[in-house]
Coordinates of C-alpha atoms in Angstrom, one line a residue:
S69 CA -47.5 25.4 24.9
P70 CA -44.6 27.0 26.9
N71 CA -44.5 26.7 30.7
T72 CA -46.5 29.8 31.9
T73 CA -45.5 29.5 35.6
R74 CA -41.9 30.7 34.9
P75 CA -41.1 33.9 33.1
G76 CA -38.9 34.1 30.0
T77 CA -38.6 32.5 26.7
A78 CA -38.3 28.8 26.1
A79 CA -34.6 29.1 25.6
E80 CA -34.2 31.0 28.9
I81 CA -36.2 28.4 30.7
I82 CA -34.0 25.6 29.4
W83 CA -30.7 27.4 30.1
D84 CA -31.9 28.2 33.7
D85 CA -32.7 24.6 34.5
E86 CA -29.5 22.6 34.9
V87 CA -31.0 19.2 34.0
L88 CA -32.8 20.5 30.8
R89 CA -29.7 22.4 29.8
D90 CA -27.5 19.2 30.2
M91 CA -30.0 17.1 28.3
T92 CA -30.2 19.6 25.5
I93 CA -26.5 19.9 25.1
T94 CA -26.1 16.1 25.2
G95 CA -28.8 15.6 22.6
L96 CA -27.5 18.2 20.2
S97 CA -23.9 16.8 20.8
L98 CA -25.0 13.3 20.0
A99 CA -26.9 14.4 16.9
S100 CA -23.9 16.4 15.7
Y101 CA -21.6 13.3 16.3
F102 CA -23.9 11.0 14.3
L103 CA -24.2 13.5 11.5
L104 CA -20.4 13.9 11.3
R105 CA -20.1 10.1 11.5
E106 CA -22.4 9.7 8.4
A107 CA -20.4 12.4 6.6
A108 CA -17.1 10.5 7.4
Q109 CA -18.7 7.2 6.3
L110 CA -19.7 8.8 2.9
R111 CA -16.2 10.3 2.5
A112 CA -14.5 7.0 3.2
M113 CA -16.8 5.1 0.8
S114 CA -16.2 7.8 -1.8
K115 CA -12.4 7.2 -1.5
L116 CA -13.1 3.5 -2.3
S117 CA -15.4 4.4 -5.2
L118 CA -18.4 3.1 -3.2
A119 CA -20.4 6.3 -2.7
K120 CA -23.1 4.9 -5.0
N121 CA -23.7 2.1 -2.5
W122 CA -24.0 4.7 0.4
F123 CA -26.7 6.5 -1.5
K124 CA -28.6 3.2 -2.3
D125 CA -28.9 2.3 1.4
A126 CA -32.1 3.8 2.9
W127 CA -30.8 3.5 6.4
N128 CA -28.2 6.2 5.6
Y129 CA -31.0 8.6 4.8
V130 CA -32.7 7.7 8.0
D131 CA -29.5 8.4 10.0
V132 CA -28.9 11.7 8.2
L133 CA -32.5 12.9 8.5
A134 CA -32.7 11.9 12.2
S135 CA -29.4 13.7 13.1
A136 CA -29.9 16.8 10.9
G137 CA -33.6 16.9 12.0
S138 CA -32.7 16.9 15.7
I139 CA -30.2 19.7 15.2
S140 CA -32.5 21.8 13.2
L141 CA -35.4 21.1 15.6
G142 CA -33.2 22.4 18.5
V143 CA -32.3 25.5 16.5
Y144 CA -36.0 26.0 15.6
F145 CA -37.0 25.6 19.3
F146 CA -34.5 28.2 20.4
R147 CA -35.4 30.6 17.6
F148 CA -39.2 30.4 17.7
G149 CA -40.1 28.4 20.9
P150 CA -42.8 25.8 21.2
G151 CA -46.0 25.9 19.1
E152 CA -48.1 24.0 16.6
D153 CA -45.5 24.2 13.9
Y154 CA -42.8 23.0 16.3
D155 CA -45.0 20.1 17.4
H156 CA -45.6 19.0 13.8
Y157 CA -41.9 19.2 13.0
A158 CA -41.0 17.4 16.2
S159 CA -43.3 14.5 15.3
I160 CA -41.6 14.0 12.0
V161 CA -38.1 14.1 13.6
S162 CA -39.2 11.7 16.3
L163 CA -40.4 9.3 13.6
F164 CA -36.9 9.3 12.1
M165 CA -35.3 9.0 15.6
W166 CA -37.4 5.8 16.3
M167 CA -36.4 4.4 12.9
K168 CA -32.8 5.0 13.9
V169 CA -33.4 3.0 17.1
L170 CA -34.6 0.2 14.9
G171 CA -31.4 0.5 12.9
F172 CA -29.4 0.2 16.2
A173 CA -31.5 -2.7 17.3
K174 CA -30.5 -4.7 14.2
A175 CA -26.9 -5.0 15.6
F176 CA -28.0 -6.6 18.9
S177 CA -30.1 -9.6 17.7
Q178 CA -30.2 -11.6 14.5
Q179 CA -34.0 -12.1 15.0
I180 CA -34.5 -8.3 15.2
A181 CA -32.3 -7.8 12.2
T182 CA -34.3 -10.4 10.2
F183 CA -37.6 -8.7 11.2
V184 CA -36.3 -5.2 10.3
L185 CA -35.0 -6.5 7.0
M186 CA -38.4 -8.2 6.3
L187 CA -40.2 -4.9 7.0
S188 CA -37.8 -2.9 4.8
T189 CA -38.4 -5.3 2.0
I190 CA -42.2 -5.1 2.4
F191 CA -42.1 -1.3 2.4
K192 CA -40.0 -1.3 -0.8
D193 CA -42.5 -3.5 -2.5
L194 CA -45.4 -1.3 -1.3
R195 CA -43.9 1.8 -3.0
S196 CA -45.7 1.3 -6.3
F197 CA -49.0 0.4 -4.6
L198 CA -48.8 3.5 -2.4
A199 CA -48.1 5.7 -5.4
V200 CA -51.2 4.4 -7.2
L201 CA -53.2 4.8 -4.0
F202 CA -52.0 8.4 -3.7
V203 CA -53.1 9.2 -7.2
I204 CA -56.5 7.6 -6.6
I205 CA -57.0 9.6 -3.5
I206 CA -56.1 12.8 -5.3
M207 CA -58.3 11.9 -8.3
F208 CA -61.4 11.2 -6.3
G209 CA -60.8 13.9 -3.7
H210 CA -60.6 16.5 -6.5
A211 CA -63.7 15.1 -8.2
F212 CA -65.7 15.2 -4.9
Y213 CA -64.5 18.7 -4.2
L214 CA -65.5 20.0 -7.6
L215 CA -68.8 18.1 -7.5
L216 CA -69.9 18.8 -3.9
A217 CA -68.3 22.1 -2.8
V218 CA -71.0 24.6 -2.1
P219 CA -70.1 28.2 -3.2
E220 CA -70.3 30.8 -0.4
E221 CA -73.0 32.8 -2.2
D222 CA -75.2 29.6 -2.5
H223 CA -74.7 28.6 1.2
V224 CA -78.1 28.7 2.9
E225 CA -78.5 28.2 6.6
D226 CA -81.2 25.6 6.9
E227 CA -81.6 23.7 10.2
E228 CA -83.4 20.7 8.6
A229 CA -80.8 20.1 5.9
P230 CA -77.4 21.3 6.9
P231 CA -74.9 21.5 4.1
V232 CA -72.0 19.0 3.9
L233 CA -69.2 21.3 5.0
V234 CA -66.6 18.6 4.8
F235 CA -66.3 19.4 1.0
Q236 CA -65.9 23.2 1.5
R237 CA -62.1 23.0 1.5
L238 CA -59.8 20.8 -0.6
Q239 CA -57.8 19.7 2.4
S240 CA -60.8 18.5 4.3
T241 CA -62.1 16.7 1.2
F242 CA -58.9 14.7 1.0
F243 CA -59.0 13.9 4.7
F244 CA -62.6 12.8 4.5
L245 CA -61.8 10.6 1.5
Y246 CA -58.9 9.0 3.4
L247 CA -61.3 8.3 6.3
M248 CA -63.7 6.7 3.9
L249 CA -60.9 4.4 2.7
L250 CA -60.5 3.4 6.3
G251 CA -64.2 2.5 6.6
K252 CA -65.5 5.6 8.4
L253 CA -68.5 6.7 6.3
D254 CA -70.2 9.2 8.6
E255 CA -69.3 12.9 8.3
P256 CA -66.6 14.0 10.8
E257 CA -67.7 16.4 13.5
S258 CA -66.5 20.0 13.1

């Protein structure tokens, strides 16, 4: 939530604070630099007829998503300010930024590079497994929703036998099924 002790919008608060303003300008400048660097890299590889190789490297996607995400996150913040949507978007962008840090760390140590390469290979091998797992979660989640959802007109308030409200919405059904896969079998608290 925005700082309520100072008046003004989030953008005004940042521009009025010299440190926050400098950090914001530096962050957006670095993100723009890295995005332009990726575009220049793609252009140079295209001239050498190697653009296909650029698109095959997953780290290029991480670099582009981290930089473009940071820029669009800054624009979103100044346009709409902080909030729940901003927090969700910021968490995704920060994930890509930390992945970019791993990409930079590869250059400093052969051991780190080996470990990052090993993790990349493992995640590539897990793609098909995760696709099948996703289909299974959707399949059972939909079946549980259809089987256990209580229509609103049949909903009876009974203190001794409360209805299982976790299956009332499709989203909560999928979430509960995911928790069951992790071993949590008791109903989540509302």
